[in-house]
Amino acid sequence: MQLIPSSLSDWLRRAAATFSDALPVDRPRRGMLLAGALLATALALPGPPAGAQDWTTERWTGTWGTGPAGPPAAGTAQVFTDQTLRLIVRTSIGGNRVRIRVSNEFGSTPLRIGAARIGVRASGSDIAPGTDRVLTFSGRTAIVIPPGAPVLSDPVELNVPALGDLAVSLYLPGTVEAATIHNTGLQTNYVSLPGDFTAAATLPVQRTITAWPFLTEVDVDSAGPAIVTLGDSITDGTRSTVDTNNRWPDWLARRLQTVRDPVLGLNGRLGVVNRGISGNRLLADATNPLAGRSILERFDRDVLATAGVTYMTLLIGINDIGNSSPANPVTAEDLIAGYRQVIARAHAKGIAVFGATLTPFEGAGYYSPEKEVVRQAVNSWIRSTDEFDGVIDFDLATRDPAHPSRFLPAFDSGDHLHPSDLGYQAMGNAVPLTLFRALGAATAAPLKLEKVK
């Protein structure tokens, strides 16, 4: 007799109860007959192949991610000709199995991946011995990704460290333009001499880049939730030091790995996925396509599609304010309406949303006293509204007490808009860890948490 997996038998019991409860009280027999038909169908189905993964219990959490954008303006795209990319990513949490997401979502032609591998990075472009793994896509070592689409690799066994570096190698046969790319990577990545060098322990490097073409997410098997940090250049880490992982979400990931609190449910299993894009806006697309589509447009792709997403932070709006024209200024009411849309869409999918106050920008190129009034009005609403599930007061954490419309000098990178490395660290330390209560898996119903400031 065919044995029924426990997950399926549980489902059958719930289905039978549901059908029975849904029927009028004088028709229970129909529910029993329907449940019996379901059971008979299940018994007739072939069992899973030996050694197959039970997808009903498989759980994935984003350990790294970035916000894709594009396509670049004509004549400015990165071009690769029969070359291997070795892309370095910093994990937030560890796991025993791993998969990647590769995107052609901004491409207008098919993207061919000729081969792909993943391993733990030793240093530079080198792979740590014994960690190299072949990646497949739907069981194949190569795949053609249609325009506008992403793909997930098949999972592979790999001991992925928390707060460690992975190296993802993608071989691109032919000539390929990076139509889908995260431009402000702040990470040295490697482009090979011509050829498939995905299996090379040391890559023969032709040049380096500090962007992430095509690669948008790395997931690990985990029972923990993911935090998506959604925003603009200040979440992206613009003007922080390259190769040091000094973005404020990096500092948050470090804290989540070092703090253990069973009351809060902090156990080192909360992934942090950074979806900040330099130049990004809440309400409108930027003129530069590498600044990404508006938050309202990219929300489904960059938040809802993230594996394990349960929480998100929202730090956005300073570019909407700064780039607005006197003839058609963006108002606080405009931004608040946009925030409410994000909150509603997140809550509909059971995601808690934490609003972040906009950081100071006096002295930046697009600052004006009138725009500062809008920033202050937005921050006042963020602090006082009950619509967010919590507040992160980045403005308070970074401003100069003697001149609140400016950064504290030590926290200013020099352009008066982006924090320094110390400023980003202060931001990461300002996130209340009490926001991330132990909720377990991503919930199916909208959340309503006690607001945390």
XYZ file of C-alpha atoms in Angstrom:
453
model
C 0.000 0.000 0.000
C 1.224 3.471 -0.863
C 2.123 5.374 2.319
C 0.845 8.955 2.558
C 3.414 11.555 3.701
C 2.463 13.130 7.005
C 2.231 16.583 5.375
C -0.280 15.258 2.862
C -2.304 13.394 5.471
C -2.491 16.584 7.531
C -3.712 18.454 4.481
C -6.337 15.793 3.802
C -7.635 16.032 7.350
C -7.862 19.828 7.089
C -9.528 19.560 3.678
C -12.097 17.088 4.939
C -12.885 19.285 7.934
C -13.149 22.342 5.734
C -15.501 20.697 3.280
C -17.595 19.247 6.103
C -17.814 22.576 7.936
C -18.727 24.380 4.746
C -21.727 22.139 4.072
C -25.168 22.625 5.631
C -25.709 20.511 8.724
C -28.121 18.212 6.897
C -25.484 17.270 4.298
C -22.435 15.957 6.205
C -22.338 12.784 4.123
C -21.338 14.774 0.992
C -18.323 16.149 2.822
C -17.321 12.643 3.891
C -17.697 11.377 0.335
C -15.590 14.259 -1.012
C -12.870 13.678 1.571
C -12.937 9.989 0.644
C -12.501 10.899 -3.018
C -9.510 13.071 -2.109
C -7.974 10.206 -0.161
C -8.517 7.786 -3.044
C -6.867 10.218 -5.422
C -3.904 10.634 -3.091
C -3.491 6.848 -2.820
C -3.424 6.580 -6.607
C -0.687 9.171 -6.988
C 2.889 7.947 -7.366
C 5.156 8.597 -4.398
C 8.039 11.062 -4.568
C 11.317 9.843 -6.072
C 13.776 8.363 -3.620
C 15.815 11.122 -1.993
C 13.556 13.894 -3.284
C 13.278 17.072 -1.204
C 9.910 17.438 0.542
C 8.806 20.805 -0.819
C 6.025 20.988 1.768
C 8.587 21.519 4.537
C 11.367 23.296 2.626
C 11.960 26.826 3.899
C 14.140 29.528 2.353
C 15.363 32.857 3.692
C 17.225 35.584 1.854
C 20.745 35.945 3.235
C 21.807 38.571 0.675
C 20.094 40.585 -1.999
C 20.217 43.765 -3.973
C 17.852 45.958 -5.964
C 18.113 45.464 -9.741
C 17.741 48.383 -12.127
C 18.220 49.214 -15.781
C 18.592 49.106 -18.614
C 21.505 51.573 -18.665
C 21.428 54.473 -21.083
C 22.497 53.604 -24.637
C 26.232 53.120 -24.942
C 26.873 52.979 -21.176
C 26.128 49.328 -20.369
C 28.755 46.936 -19.062
C 29.591 44.499 -21.903
C 30.948 40.969 -21.454
C 32.176 38.776 -24.316
C 32.636 35.067 -23.614
C 33.660 35.861 -20.039
C 33.090 34.628 -16.504
C 31.855 36.926 -13.760
C 32.846 36.158 -10.192
C 30.540 38.129 -7.932
C 31.245 38.465 -4.218
C 28.344 38.746 -1.766
C 28.262 39.095 2.022
C 25.862 36.782 3.826
C 23.761 37.873 6.782
C 22.773 34.396 8.040
C 24.152 30.926 7.465
C 22.645 27.660 6.287
C 23.364 24.185 4.952
C 21.842 24.614 1.497
C 21.928 27.528 -0.897
C 20.354 28.783 -4.109
C 20.652 31.971 -6.176
C 18.315 34.243 -8.134
C 19.533 35.549 -11.487
C 17.579 38.295 -13.245
C 16.967 39.380 -16.801
C 14.042 41.520 -15.656
C 15.285 44.669 -17.408
C 16.618 42.895 -20.475
C 15.014 43.079 -23.912
C 16.775 39.998 -25.299
C 17.282 36.481 -23.876
C 20.146 36.090 -21.395
C 22.166 32.885 -21.677
C 23.969 31.562 -18.607
C 26.404 28.946 -19.900
C 27.507 27.688 -16.485
C 27.246 28.738 -12.862
C 28.942 27.769 -9.617
C 29.042 28.945 -6.014
C 31.596 28.619 -3.245
C 32.927 30.255 -0.123
C 35.336 33.067 -0.989
C 38.840 32.656 0.464
C 40.235 36.050 -0.601
C 40.178 38.136 -3.736
C 38.633 36.014 -6.477
C 39.812 32.730 -4.878
C 37.435 29.949 -3.823
C 38.077 28.211 -0.479
C 39.156 24.585 -1.064
C 36.373 22.026 -0.847
C 33.526 24.555 -1.141
C 33.029 24.801 -4.910
C 29.561 23.657 -6.044
C 27.992 23.378 -9.491
C 24.697 25.241 -9.823
C 21.940 23.983 -12.075
C 18.676 25.512 -13.232
C 15.738 23.127 -13.564
C 18.288 20.326 -13.598
C 20.396 21.866 -16.383
C 23.856 23.370 -16.164
C 22.921 26.123 -18.647
C 19.792 28.189 -19.054
C 18.363 30.893 -21.281
C 16.433 33.501 -19.282
C 13.658 35.230 -21.264
C 13.459 39.026 -21.312
C 11.724 40.384 -18.231
C 12.150 37.203 -16.183
C 14.225 35.942 -13.247
C 15.266 32.347 -12.518
C 16.086 30.424 -9.352
C 18.871 27.887 -9.292
C 18.355 24.419 -7.921
C 19.490 24.120 -4.278
C 22.914 22.693 -3.487
C 24.460 21.505 -0.242
C 26.964 24.016 1.113
C 27.951 25.058 4.615
C 27.212 28.779 4.279
C 28.689 30.901 7.073
C 26.897 33.843 8.612
C 28.641 37.166 7.896
C 30.877 35.431 5.376
C 31.702 35.951 1.709
C 30.335 33.782 -1.081
C 31.624 33.821 -4.657
C 29.045 33.295 -7.405
C 30.508 32.555 -10.837
C 28.438 33.059 -14.007
C 29.764 32.187 -17.461
C 28.323 34.380 -20.212
C 28.910 32.933 -23.698
C 28.753 35.314 -26.628
C 28.455 39.071 -26.143
C 26.167 40.212 -23.342
C 25.131 43.678 -22.180
C 24.296 44.015 -18.484
C 20.776 45.340 -18.939
C 19.868 44.247 -15.393
C 22.375 45.473 -12.849
C 22.859 46.962 -9.415
C 25.266 49.779 -10.108
C 26.404 50.874 -6.635
C 27.778 47.572 -5.415
C 30.639 48.987 -3.297
C 32.192 45.534 -3.670
C 35.074 44.447 -5.883
C 33.837 41.851 -8.349
C 35.840 40.103 -11.036
C 35.627 39.686 -14.815
C 37.751 36.952 -16.371
C 39.739 36.635 -19.538
C 37.691 35.003 -22.334
C 36.439 31.534 -21.430
C 34.441 29.503 -18.936
C 36.393 29.735 -15.691
C 33.519 29.002 -13.340
C 35.406 25.957 -11.992
C 38.727 27.777 -11.552
C 39.830 28.098 -7.936
C 41.613 31.314 -8.900
C 40.022 33.384 -11.647
C 42.265 34.744 -14.429
C 41.107 38.332 -13.962
C 40.940 40.735 -16.881
C 39.326 43.582 -14.931
C 37.313 44.371 -11.826
C 33.963 46.100 -11.392
C 32.069 47.389 -8.366
C 28.588 46.532 -9.613
C 26.451 43.370 -9.442
C 25.193 42.394 -12.905
C 22.290 39.911 -13.075
C 22.633 38.455 -9.549
C 19.846 39.728 -7.261
C 19.477 37.289 -4.338
C 21.095 34.434 -2.448
C 18.900 32.239 -0.218
C 19.719 29.672 2.449
C 17.592 27.001 4.069
C 16.432 28.481 7.333
C 13.469 28.600 9.668
C 14.094 32.292 10.274
C 12.429 35.301 8.640
C 14.017 37.919 6.409
C 14.161 41.695 6.854
C 14.037 43.677 3.609
C 15.602 47.134 3.887
C 13.909 49.167 1.163
C 15.192 52.577 0.221
C 17.551 54.817 -1.727
C 21.283 55.577 -1.671
C 21.381 55.912 2.108
C 20.265 52.288 2.441
C 22.462 51.340 -0.528
C 25.482 52.659 1.395
C 26.612 55.312 -1.100
C 29.979 56.885 -0.173
C 30.805 54.175 2.349
C 34.209 52.522 1.898
C 34.349 49.868 -0.836
C 34.854 46.252 0.307
C 34.175 46.996 3.987
C 30.433 46.260 4.223
C 29.721 49.478 6.080
C 26.162 50.052 4.876
C 23.711 50.485 7.744
C 21.947 47.155 6.917
C 25.369 45.459 7.233
C 25.696 46.860 10.755
C 22.189 45.658 11.558
C 23.103 42.167 10.317
C 26.178 42.158 12.571
C 24.071 43.094 15.598
C 21.524 40.390 14.852
C 24.324 37.815 14.798
C 25.896 38.940 18.057
C 22.766 39.467 20.177
C 20.983 36.415 21.577
C 17.692 37.118 23.308
C 15.154 34.297 23.693
C 12.506 36.758 24.855
C 12.732 38.722 21.621
C 13.372 35.590 19.596
C 16.780 36.853 18.417
C 18.719 33.720 17.576
C 20.988 34.654 14.686
C 18.482 33.479 12.078
C 17.092 36.782 10.787
C 18.303 37.437 7.259
C 18.895 40.987 6.044
C 18.307 41.698 2.351
C 19.349 45.176 1.188
C 17.041 46.561 -1.519
C 18.353 50.113 -1.476
C 19.092 51.724 -4.856
C 21.094 54.913 -5.166
C 18.931 57.741 -6.513
C 15.677 55.870 -5.918
C 12.356 57.593 -5.204
C 9.035 56.663 -3.654
C 6.610 58.181 -6.140
C 8.317 58.484 -9.522
C 11.032 56.874 -11.597
C 14.336 58.730 -11.610
C 15.685 60.151 -14.860
C 18.687 57.810 -14.554
C 17.476 54.240 -15.211
C 20.193 52.867 -12.918
C 18.399 54.609 -10.022
C 15.612 52.077 -10.360
C 11.883 52.240 -10.724
C 9.836 53.927 -8.024
C 9.200 52.073 -4.781
C 5.532 51.818 -5.709
C 6.493 50.035 -8.931
C 9.268 47.767 -7.662
C 7.623 46.745 -4.400
C 6.310 43.381 -5.607
C 9.606 42.385 -7.245
C 11.982 43.621 -4.560
C 9.958 42.945 -1.403
C 7.239 40.360 -1.950
C 9.460 38.074 -4.040
C 12.153 37.945 -1.329
C 12.405 34.529 0.299
C 11.117 34.530 3.879
C 10.235 38.229 4.043
C 8.441 39.032 7.298
C 9.716 42.528 8.097
C 10.668 45.543 6.036
C 12.151 48.946 6.760
C 11.210 51.942 4.620
C 13.664 54.839 4.277
C 12.663 56.757 1.167
C 11.576 60.220 0.108
C 14.599 62.506 0.283
C 15.129 62.257 -3.500
C 11.444 62.942 -4.120
C 11.786 66.110 -2.027
C 15.187 67.168 -3.307
C 14.473 66.668 -7.001
C 11.019 68.303 -6.987
C 10.705 71.535 -8.918
C 9.273 74.821 -7.611
C 6.651 74.607 -10.336
C 5.501 71.171 -9.196
C 6.809 70.536 -5.677
C 6.384 67.190 -3.921
C 4.457 67.789 -0.715
C 4.440 65.958 2.587
C 0.895 64.859 1.781
C 2.097 63.307 -1.491
C 4.738 61.272 0.321
C 2.375 60.234 3.102
C -0.086 58.930 0.508
C 2.747 56.897 -1.032
C 3.791 55.511 2.348
C 0.217 54.446 2.995
C 0.183 52.487 -0.250
C 3.356 50.627 0.731
C 1.993 49.912 4.205
C -1.289 48.579 2.841
C 0.405 46.325 0.283
C 2.849 44.978 2.866
C 0.173 44.334 5.493
C -1.931 42.508 2.912
C 0.912 39.960 2.696
C 1.560 39.778 6.442
C 4.708 41.927 6.411
C 5.430 44.351 9.260
C 6.585 47.787 8.062
C 8.919 50.012 10.061
C 9.052 53.643 8.971
C 12.413 55.434 9.099
C 12.755 59.184 9.457
C 14.561 61.045 6.684
C 18.120 62.055 7.544
C 19.391 65.668 7.395
C 20.443 67.147 4.049
C 21.246 70.834 4.552
C 24.263 71.623 2.377
C 23.406 69.020 -0.274
C 23.103 70.278 -3.831
C 19.326 70.097 -3.977
C 18.616 71.450 -0.477
C 16.413 74.476 0.141
C 14.670 75.821 3.260
C 11.295 75.064 1.649
C 12.297 71.436 1.090
C 13.501 71.183 4.693
C 9.972 72.110 5.802
C 8.654 69.130 3.824
C 11.253 66.788 5.365
C 10.341 67.927 8.861
C 6.618 67.464 8.169
C 7.232 63.935 6.851
C 9.349 63.032 9.876
C 6.719 64.397 12.236
C 4.104 62.168 10.610
C 6.359 59.086 10.699
C 7.004 59.586 14.406
C 3.363 60.155 15.298
C 1.358 57.868 13.037
C 0.022 54.508 14.154
C 0.059 53.204 10.578
C 3.643 51.962 10.679
C 4.342 48.979 12.930
C 7.337 50.765 14.424
C 9.675 53.697 13.918
C 13.437 53.902 13.342
C 14.569 57.446 14.043
C 17.578 57.820 11.764
C 17.191 61.598 11.801
C 17.662 61.701 15.573
C 20.586 59.259 15.376
C 22.592 61.256 12.821
C 21.742 64.947 13.166
C 23.903 67.586 14.797
C 22.113 68.639 18.021
C 23.454 72.147 17.552
C 22.232 72.312 13.949
C 19.487 69.680 13.462
C 19.073 70.192 9.721
C 22.681 68.997 9.222
C 24.533 65.773 9.958
C 26.774 65.590 12.980
C 30.157 66.408 11.360
C 31.656 62.994 12.178
C 28.684 61.331 10.490
C 28.887 63.380 7.258
C 30.652 61.800 4.268
C 31.344 65.294 2.958
C 28.489 65.784 0.530
C 26.014 66.612 3.344
C 23.560 64.027 1.989
C 25.177 60.646 2.639
C 26.584 59.428 5.947
C 30.207 58.510 6.512
C 31.197 55.004 7.615
C 30.690 56.164 11.210
C 27.317 57.620 10.283
C 26.187 54.339 8.739
C 27.351 52.500 11.852
C 25.322 54.897 14.015
C 22.278 54.192 11.847
C 22.695 50.432 12.140
C 23.025 50.782 15.898
C 19.904 52.980 16.067
C 17.561 50.213 14.854
C 15.614 48.930 17.903
C 16.008 45.158 17.966
C 12.696 45.001 19.800
C 11.103 45.531 16.383
C 11.931 41.971 15.421
C 9.797 40.044 17.836
C 9.651 36.267 17.534
C 6.961 35.790 14.928
C 8.330 32.591 13.416
C 7.519 32.120 9.760
C 6.053 34.798 7.538
C 2.416 35.057 8.459
C -0.505 34.689 6.103
C -2.575 37.386 7.794
C -1.819 41.086 8.170
C 0.224 41.968 11.216
C -0.669 44.489 13.853
C 2.193 44.915 16.273
C 2.479 47.194 19.227
C 4.281 50.179 17.774
C 7.945 50.397 18.747
C 9.990 53.605 18.650
